[in-house]
């Protein structure tokens, strides 16, 4: 019976070790999940900010182009019309 009890004790010790390892892994996975959620939120904020910057750049380019066209048109009209 001693060998059976020894084997049973070893099996119980292994089961306990595995349970502890599983618990540690579960808490590590929970932490990684939280970290990933925060990273995704930061990435979304970055992407939205970049979209706004690109939209602003295009708006500035368009407004500068319109201003140049209007000024050039006004200049040409002054040249052609006597004044």
C-alpha positions as CSV (number, residue, x, y, z in Angstrom):
1,X,0.0,0.0,0.0
2,X,2.9,2.3,0.5
3,X,3.8,2.5,-3.2
4,X,0.2,3.2,-4.0
5,X,0.1,6.0,-1.4
6,X,3.4,7.4,-2.7
7,X,2.1,7.4,-6.3
8,X,-1.2,9.0,-5.2
9,X,0.8,11.7,-3.3
10,X,2.9,12.4,-6.4
11,X,-0.1,12.6,-8.6
12,X,-1.9,14.9,-6.2
13,X,1.3,17.1,-6.1
14,X,1.4,17.2,-9.9
15,X,-2.3,18.1,-10.1
16,X,-1.7,20.9,-7.6
17,X,1.3,22.2,-9.5
18,X,-0.7,22.1,-12.7
19,X,-3.6,23.9,-11.1
20,X,-1.3,26.7,-9.9
21,X,0.3,27.0,-13.3
22,X,-3.2,27.2,-14.9
23,X,-4.2,29.9,-12.5
24,X,-1.0,31.9,-13.2
25,X,-1.6,31.5,-17.0
26,X,-5.3,32.6,-16.6
27,X,-4.2,35.7,-14.7
28,X,-1.5,36.4,-17.3
29,X,-4.0,36.0,-20.1
30,X,-6.4,38.4,-18.4
31,X,-3.6,41.0,-18.1
32,X,-2.7,40.6,-21.7
33,X,-6.3,40.9,-22.7
34,X,-6.6,44.2,-20.8
35,X,-3.3,45.4,-22.3
36,X,-4.5,44.6,-25.8
37,X,-7.8,46.5,-25.2
38,X,-5.8,49.6,-24.2
39,X,-3.5,49.2,-27.2
40,X,-6.5,48.9,-29.5
41,X,-8.0,52.0,-28.0
42,X,-4.8,54.0,-28.5
43,X,-4.5,52.7,-32.1
44,X,-8.0,53.8,-32.8
45,X,-7.3,57.2,-31.4
46,X,-4.1,57.5,-33.5
47,X,-5.9,56.4,-36.7
48,X,-8.7,58.9,-36.1
49,X,-6.2,61.7,-35.5
50,X,-4.3,60.8,-38.7
51,X,-7.6,60.9,-40.6
52,X,-8.2,64.4,-39.3
53,X,-4.7,65.6,-40.2
54,X,-5.1,64.2,-43.7
55,X,-8.5,65.9,-44.1
56,X,-7.1,69.2,-42.8
57,X,-4.2,69.0,-45.3
58,X,-6.5,68.4,-48.2
59,X,-8.8,71.2,-47.1
60,X,-5.8,73.6,-46.9
61,X,-4.6,72.5,-50.3
62,X,-8.0,73.1,-51.8
63,X,-8.4,76.5,-50.2
64,X,-4.9,77.6,-51.3
65,X,-5.7,76.4,-54.8
66,X,-9.0,78.3,-54.9
67,X,-7.3,81.4,-53.6
68,X,-4.6,81.2,-56.3
69,X,-7.2,80.7,-59.0
70,X,-9.3,83.6,-57.8
71,X,-6.2,85.9,-57.5
72,X,-5.0,84.9,-60.9
73,X,-8.4,85.4,-62.5
74,X,-8.6,88.9,-60.9
75,X,-5.2,89.8,-62.1
76,X,-6.0,88.7,-65.7
77,X,-9.3,90.6,-65.6
78,X,-7.5,93.7,-64.6
79,X,-5.0,93.3,-67.4
80,X,-7.6,92.8,-70.1
81,X,-10.1,95.4,-69.0
82,X,-9.0,99.0,-69.3
83,X,-9.3,100.7,-66.2
